[in-house]
Short mmCIF file of C-alpha atoms in Angstrom, two decimals:
data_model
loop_
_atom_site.label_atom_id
_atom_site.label_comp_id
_atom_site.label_asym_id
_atom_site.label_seq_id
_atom_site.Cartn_x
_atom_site.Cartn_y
_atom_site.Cartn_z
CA UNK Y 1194 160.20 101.65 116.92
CA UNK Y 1195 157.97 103.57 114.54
CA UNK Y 1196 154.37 104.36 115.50
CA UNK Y 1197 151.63 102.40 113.17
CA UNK Y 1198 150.06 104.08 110.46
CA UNK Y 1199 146.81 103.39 108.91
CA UNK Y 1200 145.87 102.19 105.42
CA UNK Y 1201 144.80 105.12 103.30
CA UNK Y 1202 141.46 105.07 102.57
CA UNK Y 1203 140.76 104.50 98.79
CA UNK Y 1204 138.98 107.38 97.12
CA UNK Y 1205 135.04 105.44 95.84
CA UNK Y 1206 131.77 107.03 95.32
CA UNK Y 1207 128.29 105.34 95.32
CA UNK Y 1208 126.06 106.84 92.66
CA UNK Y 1209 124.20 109.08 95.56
CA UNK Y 1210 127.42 109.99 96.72
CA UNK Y 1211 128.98 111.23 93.69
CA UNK Y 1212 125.38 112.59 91.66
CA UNK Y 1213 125.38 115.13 95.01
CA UNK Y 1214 128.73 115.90 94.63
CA UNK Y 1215 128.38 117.17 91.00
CA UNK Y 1216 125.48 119.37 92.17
CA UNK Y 1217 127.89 121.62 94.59
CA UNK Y 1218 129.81 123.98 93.43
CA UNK Y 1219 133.09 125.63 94.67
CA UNK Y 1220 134.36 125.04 98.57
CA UNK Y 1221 131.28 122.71 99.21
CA UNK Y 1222 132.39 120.32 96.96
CA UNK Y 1223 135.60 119.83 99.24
CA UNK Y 1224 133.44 119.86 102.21
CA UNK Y 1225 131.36 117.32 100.94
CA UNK Y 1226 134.10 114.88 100.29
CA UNK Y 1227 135.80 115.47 103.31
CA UNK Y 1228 131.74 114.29 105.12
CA UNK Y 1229 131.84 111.04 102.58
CA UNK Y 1230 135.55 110.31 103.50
CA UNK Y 1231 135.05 110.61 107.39
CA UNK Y 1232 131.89 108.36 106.96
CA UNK Y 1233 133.79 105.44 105.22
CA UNK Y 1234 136.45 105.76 107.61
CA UNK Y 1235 133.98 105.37 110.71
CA UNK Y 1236 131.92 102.71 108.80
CA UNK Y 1237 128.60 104.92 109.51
CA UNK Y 1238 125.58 105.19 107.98
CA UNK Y 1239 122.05 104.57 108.25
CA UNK Y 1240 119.55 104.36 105.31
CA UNK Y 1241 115.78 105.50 106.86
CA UNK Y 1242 114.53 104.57 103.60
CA UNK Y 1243 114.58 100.61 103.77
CA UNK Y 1244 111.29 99.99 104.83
CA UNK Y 1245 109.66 102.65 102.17
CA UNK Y 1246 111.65 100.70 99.19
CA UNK Y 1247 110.34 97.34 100.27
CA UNK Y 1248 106.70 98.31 100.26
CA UNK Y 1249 106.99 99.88 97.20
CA UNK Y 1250 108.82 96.77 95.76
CA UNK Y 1251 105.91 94.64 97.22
CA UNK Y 1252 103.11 96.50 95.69
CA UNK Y 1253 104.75 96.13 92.03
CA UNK Y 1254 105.63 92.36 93.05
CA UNK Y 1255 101.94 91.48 94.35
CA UNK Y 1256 100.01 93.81 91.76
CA UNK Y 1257 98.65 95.62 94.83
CA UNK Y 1258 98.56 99.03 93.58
CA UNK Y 1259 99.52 101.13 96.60
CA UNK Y 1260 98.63 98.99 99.48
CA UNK Y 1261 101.73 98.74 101.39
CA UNK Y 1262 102.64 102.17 100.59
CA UNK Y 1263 99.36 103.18 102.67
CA UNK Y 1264 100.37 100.60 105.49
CA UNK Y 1265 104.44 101.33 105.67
CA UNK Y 1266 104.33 104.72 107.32
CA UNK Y 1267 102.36 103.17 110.31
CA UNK Y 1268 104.85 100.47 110.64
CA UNK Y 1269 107.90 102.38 110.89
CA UNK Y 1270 109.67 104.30 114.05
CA UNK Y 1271 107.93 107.71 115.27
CA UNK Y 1272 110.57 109.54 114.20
CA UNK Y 1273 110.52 108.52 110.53
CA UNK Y 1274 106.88 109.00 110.18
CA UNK Y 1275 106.80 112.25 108.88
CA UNK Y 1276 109.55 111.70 106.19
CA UNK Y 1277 107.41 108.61 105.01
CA UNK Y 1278 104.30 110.14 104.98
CA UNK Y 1279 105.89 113.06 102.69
CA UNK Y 1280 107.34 110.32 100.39
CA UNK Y 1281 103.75 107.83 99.94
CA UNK Y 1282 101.71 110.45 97.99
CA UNK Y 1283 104.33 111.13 95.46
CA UNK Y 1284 105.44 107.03 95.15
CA UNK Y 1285 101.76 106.33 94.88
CA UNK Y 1286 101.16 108.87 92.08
CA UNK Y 1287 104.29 107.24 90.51
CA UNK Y 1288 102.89 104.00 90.85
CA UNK Y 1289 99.63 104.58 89.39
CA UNK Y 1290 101.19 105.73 86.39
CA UNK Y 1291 102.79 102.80 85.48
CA UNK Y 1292 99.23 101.61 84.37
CA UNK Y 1293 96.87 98.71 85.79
CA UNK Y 1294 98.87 96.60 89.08
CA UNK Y 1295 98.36 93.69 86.52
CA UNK Y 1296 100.36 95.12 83.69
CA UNK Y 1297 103.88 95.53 85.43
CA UNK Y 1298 106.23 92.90 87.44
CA UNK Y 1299 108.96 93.99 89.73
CA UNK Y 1300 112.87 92.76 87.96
CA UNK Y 1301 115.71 92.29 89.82
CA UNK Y 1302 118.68 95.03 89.19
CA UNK Y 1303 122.48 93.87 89.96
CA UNK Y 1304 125.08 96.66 91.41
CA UNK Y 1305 128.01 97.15 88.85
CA UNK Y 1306 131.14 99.24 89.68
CA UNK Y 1307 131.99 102.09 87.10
CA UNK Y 1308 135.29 103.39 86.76
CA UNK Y 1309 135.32 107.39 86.07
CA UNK Y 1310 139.41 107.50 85.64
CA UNK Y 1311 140.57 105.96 88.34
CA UNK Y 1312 137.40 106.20 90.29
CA UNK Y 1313 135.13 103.17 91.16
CA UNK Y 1314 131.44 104.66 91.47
CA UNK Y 1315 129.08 101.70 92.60
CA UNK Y 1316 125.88 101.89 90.14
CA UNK Y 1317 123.08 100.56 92.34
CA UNK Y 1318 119.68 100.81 90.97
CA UNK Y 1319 116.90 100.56 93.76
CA UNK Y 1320 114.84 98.09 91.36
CA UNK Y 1321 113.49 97.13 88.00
CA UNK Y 1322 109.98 97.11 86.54
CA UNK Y 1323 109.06 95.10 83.66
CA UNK Y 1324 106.24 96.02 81.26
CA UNK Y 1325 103.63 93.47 79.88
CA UNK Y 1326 104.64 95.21 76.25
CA UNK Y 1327 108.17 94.29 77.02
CA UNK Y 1328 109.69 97.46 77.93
CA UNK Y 1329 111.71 97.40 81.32
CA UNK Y 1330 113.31 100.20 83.60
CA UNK Y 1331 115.89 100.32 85.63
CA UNK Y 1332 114.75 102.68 88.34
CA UNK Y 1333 116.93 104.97 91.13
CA UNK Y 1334 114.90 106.47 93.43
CA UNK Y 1335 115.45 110.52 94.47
CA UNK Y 1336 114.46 111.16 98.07
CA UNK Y 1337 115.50 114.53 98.25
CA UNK Y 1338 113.38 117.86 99.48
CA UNK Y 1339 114.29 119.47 96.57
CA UNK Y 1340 113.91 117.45 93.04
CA UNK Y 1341 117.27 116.85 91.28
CA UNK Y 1342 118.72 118.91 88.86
CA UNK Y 1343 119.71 118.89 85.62
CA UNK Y 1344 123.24 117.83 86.13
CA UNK Y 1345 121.75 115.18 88.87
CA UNK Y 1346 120.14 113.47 86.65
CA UNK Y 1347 121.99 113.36 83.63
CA UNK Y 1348 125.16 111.80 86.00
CA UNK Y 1349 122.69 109.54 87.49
CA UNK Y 1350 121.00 107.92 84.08
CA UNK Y 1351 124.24 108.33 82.24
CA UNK Y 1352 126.61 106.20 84.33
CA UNK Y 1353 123.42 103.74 85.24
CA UNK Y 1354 122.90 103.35 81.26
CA UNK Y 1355 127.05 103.13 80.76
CA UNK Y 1356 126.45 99.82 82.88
CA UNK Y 1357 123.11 98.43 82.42
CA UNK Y 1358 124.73 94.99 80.40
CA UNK Y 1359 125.63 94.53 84.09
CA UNK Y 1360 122.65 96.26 85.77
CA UNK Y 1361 119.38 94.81 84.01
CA UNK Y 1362 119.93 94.14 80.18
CA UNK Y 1363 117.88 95.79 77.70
CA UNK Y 1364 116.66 98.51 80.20
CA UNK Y 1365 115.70 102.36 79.89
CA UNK Y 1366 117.35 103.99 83.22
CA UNK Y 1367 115.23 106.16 85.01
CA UNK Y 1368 115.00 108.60 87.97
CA UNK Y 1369 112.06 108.79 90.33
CA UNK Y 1370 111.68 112.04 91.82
CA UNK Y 1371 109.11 110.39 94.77
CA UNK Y 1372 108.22 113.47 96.30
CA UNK Y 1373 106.44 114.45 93.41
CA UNK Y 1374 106.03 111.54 91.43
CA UNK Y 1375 107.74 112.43 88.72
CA UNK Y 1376 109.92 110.14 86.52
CA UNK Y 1377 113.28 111.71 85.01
CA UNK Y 1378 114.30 109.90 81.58
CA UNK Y 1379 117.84 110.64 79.23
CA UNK Y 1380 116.46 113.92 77.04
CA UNK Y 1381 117.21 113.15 73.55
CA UNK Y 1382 119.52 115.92 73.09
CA UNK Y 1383 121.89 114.83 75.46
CA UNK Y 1384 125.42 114.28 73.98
CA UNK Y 1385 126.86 111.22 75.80
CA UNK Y 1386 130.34 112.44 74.80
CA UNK Y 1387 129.99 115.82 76.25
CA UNK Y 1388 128.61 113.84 79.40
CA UNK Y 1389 131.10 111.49 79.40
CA UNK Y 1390 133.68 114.50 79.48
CA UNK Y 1391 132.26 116.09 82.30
CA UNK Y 1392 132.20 113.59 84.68
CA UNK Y 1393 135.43 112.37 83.90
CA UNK Y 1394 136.14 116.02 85.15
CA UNK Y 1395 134.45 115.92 88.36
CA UNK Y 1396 135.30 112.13 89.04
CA UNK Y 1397 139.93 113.35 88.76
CA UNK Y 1398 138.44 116.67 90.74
CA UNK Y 1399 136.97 114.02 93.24
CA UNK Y 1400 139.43 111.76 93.76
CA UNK Y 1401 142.32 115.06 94.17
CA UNK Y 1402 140.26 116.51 97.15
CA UNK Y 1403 139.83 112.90 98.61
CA UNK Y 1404 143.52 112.67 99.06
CA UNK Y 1405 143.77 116.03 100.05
CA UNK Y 1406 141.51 115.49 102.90
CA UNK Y 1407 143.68 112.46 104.23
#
């Protein structure tokens, strides 16, 4: 009688997951894998941010300009106080640069799978924002300490513009750094080819170390 095995896991990426992975370099990027790997196989994880995304979403739904930013870090857990009330001041800043609470509505965004080679990267935008002139963003939110780099958010607004037919048609991606409230938009010297390249690179890299680690 032979002894059951398990199903391999398939090697996947959500856009977090793979945007950090392209900001390591050497043995960390195995390391890293090998942390996303053993968290899909124990069906883990926890997002602390859920409650800060809604009351931003409800401020630029409600034209409210901050108010449930001010509220949500009273309203969460003791122990996630402190990482909300380092995100609110940044958000807000964010916020109040999108012009007057009147002039912007919050859009709904819709996940879409990438394939990089043969591996799926789920695209998932945190929200959209629509402009009374007509202009709309698809925005992904950057939680981090440290603000994203260069090669974070090129991967990041790349693959989210790649898919935005799917995502939010007719949208500009763009990257909120909410620590400091600073929005990260495609450079107009970037070379989507050379992009395109590179993370075709990283995504075979990633998916060799995945099955390594099994």
């Amino acid at each position: 009688m032979t002894a059951p095995t398990s199903t391999p896991l398939t090697p996947y990426a959500t856009l977090l997951g793979f945007t950090r992975y392209v900001d390591r370099t050497g043995p960390t990027k195995a390391t890293f894998v090998g942390g996303l790997r053993k968290q899909r196989a124990s069906r883990h994880g926890f997002n602390p941010h859920g409650q800060f995304v809604k009351a931003l979403k409800a401020d630029i739904a409600f034209h409210t300009g901050g108010t449930h930013l001010d509220q949500v870090a009273d309203q969460v857990k003791p122990r996630w106080r402190p990482l909300y009330q380092a995100l609110v001041p940044g958000a807000t800043a964010w916020l109040h640069s999108l012009g007057e609470p009147g002039s912007i509505d919050l859009a709904q965004t819709r996940d879409a799978l990438a394939m990089l080679g043969d591996l799926p990267v789920k695209i998932n935008p945190h929200f959209g924002v629509r402009h009374h002139d007509g202009r709309v963003e698809a925005v992904r939110l950057h939680f981090d300490e440290t603000p994203p780099s260069e090669e974070a958010v090129l991967a990041t607004l790349h693959l989210m513009a790649r898919h935005m037919d799917a995502v939010l048609p007719n949208a500009e991606p763009v990257l909120v750094d909410v620590r400091r409230g600073q929005a990260h938009r495609m450079p107009d010297s970037a070379k989507t080819d050379q992009i395109e390249r590179w993370l075709a690179g990283e995504a075979a890299a990633f998916r060799a170390i995945w099955t390594t680690a099994a």
